């Protein structure tokens, strides 16, 4: 195999914009390509899952209006990030940024950071752009882009709802337990970040 082809074969998902994606095909009814939100949750990595849950939990910890604003902003910006990937626009350090999002969001919960509305929304939107870009890079060849996008947006919403439930439970029952959850997520995120930077 030529050196250039071998390099592309080893490229991580965040560098997918280097090569044009093949045109998507419309999936047959009932096929795996037209996947339900549950299948997107199963296929998402642990870094994606933890970040999405933390968005809901942190929003619940912060209270109104961020209880709803953060879970709404995240999927909207994910769609924007996926569109950038599908258009072939480059984005650097996607994997490291996703790992950092787990660390940062967990730390926000652990430290109970009462971020201003604009700061919390900006932080979540920036991380969501990276997550969406990674999803766009992983678009299955046989998937319908619109259906796939709808699936991961719905899956993200379900994970946000789970996070809101965890956050509300922590706020009402044990704030210390909620902060402990955030600290544990931040520790896992630090491991993700180390692995991403070492790759």
PDB file of C-alpha atoms in Angstrom:
ATOM      1  CA  UNK A   1       0.000   0.000   0.000  1.00  0.00           C
ATOM      2  CA  UNK A   2       1.433   3.438  -0.859  1.00  0.00           C
ATOM      3  CA  UNK A   3       2.543   5.545   2.084  1.00  0.00           C
ATOM      4  CA  UNK A   4      -0.180   8.191   1.575  1.00  0.00           C
ATOM      5  CA  UNK A   5      -2.922   5.562   1.479  1.00  0.00           C
ATOM      6  CA  UNK A   6      -1.566   3.887   4.596  1.00  0.00           C
ATOM      7  CA  UNK A   7      -1.526   7.213   6.400  1.00  0.00           C
ATOM      8  CA  UNK A   8      -5.165   7.830   5.544  1.00  0.00           C
ATOM      9  CA  UNK A   9      -6.103   4.354   6.751  1.00  0.00           C
ATOM     10  CA  UNK A  10      -4.596   5.114  10.138  1.00  0.00           C
ATOM     11  CA  UNK A  11      -6.138   8.556  10.444  1.00  0.00           C
ATOM     12  CA  UNK A  12      -8.390   9.145  13.489  1.00  0.00           C
ATOM     13  CA  UNK A  13     -11.984  10.182  13.066  1.00  0.00           C
ATOM     14  CA  UNK A  14     -11.186  13.852  13.715  1.00  0.00           C
ATOM     15  CA  UNK A  15      -9.149  13.984  10.496  1.00  0.00           C
ATOM     16  CA  UNK A  16     -11.871  12.636   8.273  1.00  0.00           C
ATOM     17  CA  UNK A  17     -12.161  15.942   6.443  1.00  0.00           C
ATOM     18  CA  UNK A  18      -8.881  15.179   4.673  1.00  0.00           C
ATOM     19  CA  UNK A  19     -10.651  12.817   2.281  1.00  0.00           C
ATOM     20  CA  UNK A  20     -14.029  13.371   0.615  1.00  0.00           C
ATOM     21  CA  UNK A  21     -16.810  11.182   1.951  1.00  0.00           C
ATOM     22  CA  UNK A  22     -18.671   8.983  -0.500  1.00  0.00           C
ATOM     23  CA  UNK A  23     -22.196  10.131  -1.328  1.00  0.00           C
ATOM     24  CA  UNK A  24     -24.677   8.768   1.217  1.00  0.00           C
ATOM     25  CA  UNK A  25     -27.351   6.341   0.148  1.00  0.00           C
ATOM     26  CA  UNK A  26     -30.876   6.310   1.471  1.00  0.00           C
ATOM     27  CA  UNK A  27     -31.282   3.347   3.816  1.00  0.00           C
ATOM     28  CA  UNK A  28     -33.905   0.715   3.219  1.00  0.00           C
ATOM     29  CA  UNK A  29     -36.858   0.746   5.623  1.00  0.00           C
ATOM     30  CA  UNK A  30     -36.010  -1.134   8.779  1.00  0.00           C
ATOM     31  CA  UNK A  31     -32.287  -1.213   8.006  1.00  0.00           C
ATOM     32  CA  UNK A  32     -29.634  -0.553  10.631  1.00  0.00           C
ATOM     33  CA  UNK A  33     -28.709   2.691   8.873  1.00  0.00           C
ATOM     34  CA  UNK A  34     -32.065   4.203   9.758  1.00  0.00           C
ATOM     35  CA  UNK A  35     -31.175   3.665  13.381  1.00  0.00           C
ATOM     36  CA  UNK A  36     -33.189   4.602  16.425  1.00  0.00           C
ATOM     37  CA  UNK A  37     -31.824   6.819  19.190  1.00  0.00           C
ATOM     38  CA  UNK A  38     -30.974   3.737  21.254  1.00  0.00           C
ATOM     39  CA  UNK A  39     -28.550   2.496  18.610  1.00  0.00           C
ATOM     40  CA  UNK A  40     -26.805   5.872  18.569  1.00  0.00           C
ATOM     41  CA  UNK A  41     -26.420   5.678  22.335  1.00  0.00           C
ATOM     42  CA  UNK A  42     -24.925   2.185  22.042  1.00  0.00           C
ATOM     43  CA  UNK A  43     -22.479   3.260  19.344  1.00  0.00           C
ATOM     44  CA  UNK A  44     -21.341   6.454  21.074  1.00  0.00           C
ATOM     45  CA  UNK A  45     -18.072   6.340  22.959  1.00  0.00           C
ATOM     46  CA  UNK A  46     -17.827   6.742  26.715  1.00  0.00           C
ATOM     47  CA  UNK A  47     -16.502  10.271  26.284  1.00  0.00           C
ATOM     48  CA  UNK A  48     -19.618  11.288  24.336  1.00  0.00           C
ATOM     49  CA  UNK A  49     -21.982   9.625  26.796  1.00  0.00           C
ATOM     50  CA  UNK A  50     -20.414  11.206  29.873  1.00  0.00           C
ATOM     51  CA  UNK A  51     -20.281  14.670  28.345  1.00  0.00           C
ATOM     52  CA  UNK A  52     -23.934  14.573  27.307  1.00  0.00           C
ATOM     53  CA  UNK A  53     -25.065  13.341  30.722  1.00  0.00           C
ATOM     54  CA  UNK A  54     -22.960  16.025  32.399  1.00  0.00           C
ATOM     55  CA  UNK A  55     -24.564  18.780  30.344  1.00  0.00           C
ATOM     56  CA  UNK A  56     -27.959  17.832  31.762  1.00  0.00           C
ATOM     57  CA  UNK A  57     -26.639  17.337  35.294  1.00  0.00           C
ATOM     58  CA  UNK A  58     -24.800  20.663  35.324  1.00  0.00           C
ATOM     59  CA  UNK A  59     -27.832  22.458  33.950  1.00  0.00           C
ATOM     60  CA  UNK A  60     -29.972  20.976  36.723  1.00  0.00           C
ATOM     61  CA  UNK A  61     -27.372  21.991  39.290  1.00  0.00           C
ATOM     62  CA  UNK A  62     -27.362  25.564  37.962  1.00  0.00           C
ATOM     63  CA  UNK A  63     -31.150  25.765  37.825  1.00  0.00           C
ATOM     64  CA  UNK A  64     -33.318  27.967  35.617  1.00  0.00           C
ATOM     65  CA  UNK A  65     -32.806  29.097  32.911  1.00  0.00           C
ATOM     66  CA  UNK A  66     -29.772  26.883  32.278  1.00  0.00           C
ATOM     67  CA  UNK A  67     -31.639  23.717  33.265  1.00  0.00           C
ATOM     68  CA  UNK A  68     -33.222  23.861  29.816  1.00  0.00           C
ATOM     69  CA  UNK A  69     -30.878  26.204  27.953  1.00  0.00           C
ATOM     70  CA  UNK A  70     -27.849  23.899  28.107  1.00  0.00           C
ATOM     71  CA  UNK A  71     -29.638  20.741  26.891  1.00  0.00           C
ATOM     72  CA  UNK A  72     -31.150  22.754  24.037  1.00  0.00           C
ATOM     73  CA  UNK A  73     -27.909  24.470  23.019  1.00  0.00           C
ATOM     74  CA  UNK A  74     -25.869  21.260  22.936  1.00  0.00           C
ATOM     75  CA  UNK A  75     -27.780  19.337  20.227  1.00  0.00           C
ATOM     76  CA  UNK A  76     -28.217  22.464  18.119  1.00  0.00           C
ATOM     77  CA  UNK A  77     -24.472  23.037  18.063  1.00  0.00           C
ATOM     78  CA  UNK A  78     -23.877  19.334  17.488  1.00  0.00           C
ATOM     79  CA  UNK A  79     -25.841  19.618  14.251  1.00  0.00           C
ATOM     80  CA  UNK A  80     -23.681  22.586  13.258  1.00  0.00           C
ATOM     81  CA  UNK A  81     -20.517  20.613  14.008  1.00  0.00           C
ATOM     82  CA  UNK A  82     -21.739  17.622  12.001  1.00  0.00           C
ATOM     83  CA  UNK A  83     -22.488  19.919   9.071  1.00  0.00           C
ATOM     84  CA  UNK A  84     -18.910  21.235   9.154  1.00  0.00           C
ATOM     85  CA  UNK A  85     -17.615  17.664   8.962  1.00  0.00           C
ATOM     86  CA  UNK A  86     -19.955  16.715   6.118  1.00  0.00           C
ATOM     87  CA  UNK A  87     -18.874  19.799   4.182  1.00  0.00           C
ATOM     88  CA  UNK A  88     -15.256  18.677   4.555  1.00  0.00           C
ATOM     89  CA  UNK A  89     -14.108  21.665   6.605  1.00  0.00           C
ATOM     90  CA  UNK A  90     -11.073  20.848   8.768  1.00  0.00           C
ATOM     91  CA  UNK A  91     -11.084  21.074  12.547  1.00  0.00           C
ATOM     92  CA  UNK A  92      -8.039  20.476  14.709  1.00  0.00           C
ATOM     93  CA  UNK A  93      -7.700  18.540  17.965  1.00  0.00           C
ATOM     94  CA  UNK A  94     -11.226  17.122  17.930  1.00  0.00           C
ATOM     95  CA  UNK A  95     -10.404  14.051  20.021  1.00  0.00           C
ATOM     96  CA  UNK A  96      -8.491  16.078  22.604  1.00  0.00           C
ATOM     97  CA  UNK A  97     -11.304  18.629  22.739  1.00  0.00           C
ATOM     98  CA  UNK A  98     -13.911  15.936  23.333  1.00  0.00           C
ATOM     99  CA  UNK A  99     -11.824  14.442  26.131  1.00  0.00           C
ATOM    100  CA  UNK A 100     -11.374  17.919  27.595  1.00  0.00           C
ATOM    101  CA  UNK A 101     -15.143  18.402  27.542  1.00  0.00           C
ATOM    102  CA  UNK A 102     -15.598  15.406  29.860  1.00  0.00           C
ATOM    103  CA  UNK A 103     -12.929  16.723  32.222  1.00  0.00           C
ATOM    104  CA  UNK A 104     -14.251  20.288  32.199  1.00  0.00           C
ATOM    105  CA  UNK A 105     -17.951  19.481  32.560  1.00  0.00           C
ATOM    106  CA  UNK A 106     -17.252  17.016  35.358  1.00  0.00           C
ATOM    107  CA  UNK A 107     -15.125  19.652  37.097  1.00  0.00           C
ATOM    108  CA  UNK A 108     -17.905  22.237  36.740  1.00  0.00           C
ATOM    109  CA  UNK A 109     -20.255  19.899  38.595  1.00  0.00           C
ATOM    110  CA  UNK A 110     -17.648  18.914  41.176  1.00  0.00           C
ATOM    111  CA  UNK A 111     -16.766  22.549  41.922  1.00  0.00           C
ATOM    112  CA  UNK A 112     -20.408  23.632  41.683  1.00  0.00           C
ATOM    113  CA  UNK A 113     -19.375  26.458  39.413  1.00  0.00           C
ATOM    114  CA  UNK A 114     -22.165  29.001  39.260  1.00  0.00           C
ATOM    115  CA  UNK A 115     -21.294  30.131  35.767  1.00  0.00           C
ATOM    116  CA  UNK A 116     -23.036  33.142  34.214  1.00  0.00           C
ATOM    117  CA  UNK A 117     -25.613  32.176  31.609  1.00  0.00           C
ATOM    118  CA  UNK A 118     -23.464  33.400  28.715  1.00  0.00           C
ATOM    119  CA  UNK A 119     -20.352  31.564  29.960  1.00  0.00           C
ATOM    120  CA  UNK A 120     -22.150  28.269  30.542  1.00  0.00           C
ATOM    121  CA  UNK A 121     -23.833  28.407  27.129  1.00  0.00           C
ATOM    122  CA  UNK A 122     -20.588  29.330  25.373  1.00  0.00           C
ATOM    123  CA  UNK A 123     -18.682  26.496  27.055  1.00  0.00           C
ATOM    124  CA  UNK A 124     -21.332  23.902  26.243  1.00  0.00           C
ATOM    125  CA  UNK A 125     -21.771  25.178  22.683  1.00  0.00           C
ATOM    126  CA  UNK A 126     -18.041  24.975  21.996  1.00  0.00           C
ATOM    127  CA  UNK A 127     -17.814  21.409  23.245  1.00  0.00           C
ATOM    128  CA  UNK A 128     -20.980  20.444  21.366  1.00  0.00           C
ATOM    129  CA  UNK A 129     -19.426  21.658  18.127  1.00  0.00           C
ATOM    130  CA  UNK A 130     -16.559  19.182  18.621  1.00  0.00           C
ATOM    131  CA  UNK A 131     -18.894  16.313  19.481  1.00  0.00           C
ATOM    132  CA  UNK A 132     -21.042  17.036  16.448  1.00  0.00           C
ATOM    133  CA  UNK A 133     -18.000  17.209  14.200  1.00  0.00           C
ATOM    134  CA  UNK A 134     -16.901  13.759  15.391  1.00  0.00           C
ATOM    135  CA  UNK A 135     -20.386  12.370  14.723  1.00  0.00           C
ATOM    136  CA  UNK A 136     -20.335  13.884  11.250  1.00  0.00           C
ATOM    137  CA  UNK A 137     -16.985  12.212  10.552  1.00  0.00           C
ATOM    138  CA  UNK A 138     -18.441   8.875  11.613  1.00  0.00           C
ATOM    139  CA  UNK A 139     -21.462   9.127   9.332  1.00  0.00           C
ATOM    140  CA  UNK A 140     -22.050   5.598   8.018  1.00  0.00           C
ATOM    141  CA  UNK A 141     -21.635   5.189   4.282  1.00  0.00           C
ATOM    142  CA  UNK A 142     -25.150   3.805   3.866  1.00  0.00           C
ATOM    143  CA  UNK A 143     -26.848   6.291   6.173  1.00  0.00           C
ATOM    144  CA  UNK A 144     -29.282   8.995   5.245  1.00  0.00           C
ATOM    145  CA  UNK A 145     -27.664  12.190   6.624  1.00  0.00           C
ATOM    146  CA  UNK A 146     -30.982  13.662   7.751  1.00  0.00           C
ATOM    147  CA  UNK A 147     -32.091  10.463   9.477  1.00  0.00           C
ATOM    148  CA  UNK A 148     -28.703   9.915  11.086  1.00  0.00           C
ATOM    149  CA  UNK A 149     -28.605  13.513  12.337  1.00  0.00           C
ATOM    150  CA  UNK A 150     -32.104  13.198  13.764  1.00  0.00           C
ATOM    151  CA  UNK A 151     -31.077   9.976  15.496  1.00  0.00           C
ATOM    152  CA  UNK A 152     -28.070  11.396  17.257  1.00  0.00           C
ATOM    153  CA  UNK A 153     -29.952  14.557  18.222  1.00  0.00           C
ATOM    154  CA  UNK A 154     -32.698  12.445  19.820  1.00  0.00           C
ATOM    155  CA  UNK A 155     -30.122  10.211  21.488  1.00  0.00           C
ATOM    156  CA  UNK A 156     -28.384  13.307  22.838  1.00  0.00           C
ATOM    157  CA  UNK A 157     -31.699  14.555  24.181  1.00  0.00           C
ATOM    158  CA  UNK A 158     -32.315  11.280  26.009  1.00  0.00           C
ATOM    159  CA  UNK A 159     -28.875  11.462  27.605  1.00  0.00           C
ATOM    160  CA  UNK A 160     -29.534  15.066  28.623  1.00  0.00           C
ATOM    161  CA  UNK A 161     -32.789  13.984  30.262  1.00  0.00           C
ATOM    162  CA  UNK A 162     -30.875  11.311  32.162  1.00  0.00           C
ATOM    163  CA  UNK A 163     -28.364  13.932  33.250  1.00  0.00           C
ATOM    164  CA  UNK A 164     -31.110  16.315  34.358  1.00  0.00           C
ATOM    165  CA  UNK A 165     -32.580  13.497  36.452  1.00  0.00           C
ATOM    166  CA  UNK A 166     -29.215  12.835  38.077  1.00  0.00           C
ATOM    167  CA  UNK A 167     -28.727  16.543  38.705  1.00  0.00           C
ATOM    168  CA  UNK A 168     -32.183  17.096  40.153  1.00  0.00           C
ATOM    169  CA  UNK A 169     -31.789  14.064  42.408  1.00  0.00           C
ATOM    170  CA  UNK A 170     -28.441  15.347  43.606  1.00  0.00           C
ATOM    171  CA  UNK A 171     -29.758  18.844  44.254  1.00  0.00           C
ATOM    172  CA  UNK A 172     -32.749  17.548  46.200  1.00  0.00           C
ATOM    173  CA  UNK A 173     -31.126  14.648  48.059  1.00  0.00           C
ATOM    174  CA  UNK A 174     -27.360  15.101  48.295  1.00  0.00           C
ATOM    175  CA  UNK A 175     -25.368  17.893  46.764  1.00  0.00           C
ATOM    176  CA  UNK A 176     -22.190  16.197  47.975  1.00  0.00           C
ATOM    177  CA  UNK A 177     -23.050  13.042  46.032  1.00  0.00           C
ATOM    178  CA  UNK A 178     -23.652  15.101  42.907  1.00  0.00           C
ATOM    179  CA  UNK A 179     -20.296  16.816  43.320  1.00  0.00           C
ATOM    180  CA  UNK A 180     -18.709  13.421  43.850  1.00  0.00           C
ATOM    181  CA  UNK A 181     -20.260  12.267  40.594  1.00  0.00           C
ATOM    182  CA  UNK A 182     -18.748  15.281  38.875  1.00  0.00           C
ATOM    183  CA  UNK A 183     -15.339  14.581  40.373  1.00  0.00           C
ATOM    184  CA  UNK A 184     -15.466  10.973  39.179  1.00  0.00           C
ATOM    185  CA  UNK A 185     -16.407  12.079  35.657  1.00  0.00           C
ATOM    186  CA  UNK A 186     -13.596  14.650  35.679  1.00  0.00           C
ATOM    187  CA  UNK A 187     -11.108  11.937  36.664  1.00  0.00           C
ATOM    188  CA  UNK A 188     -12.293   9.741  33.798  1.00  0.00           C
ATOM    189  CA  UNK A 189     -12.055  12.758  31.497  1.00  0.00           C
ATOM    190  CA  UNK A 190      -8.453  13.311  32.588  1.00  0.00           C
ATOM    191  CA  UNK A 191      -7.744   9.732  31.533  1.00  0.00           C
ATOM    192  CA  UNK A 192      -9.424  10.312  28.172  1.00  0.00           C
ATOM    193  CA  UNK A 193      -7.389  13.470  27.660  1.00  0.00           C
ATOM    194  CA  UNK A 194      -4.122  11.733  28.514  1.00  0.00           C
ATOM    195  CA  UNK A 195      -4.908   8.970  26.040  1.00  0.00           C
ATOM    196  CA  UNK A 196      -5.849  11.471  23.327  1.00  0.00           C
ATOM    197  CA  UNK A 197      -2.682  13.494  23.794  1.00  0.00           C
ATOM    198  CA  UNK A 198      -0.530  10.363  23.907  1.00  0.00           C
ATOM    199  CA  UNK A 199      -1.943   8.904  20.685  1.00  0.00           C
TER     200      UNK A 199
END
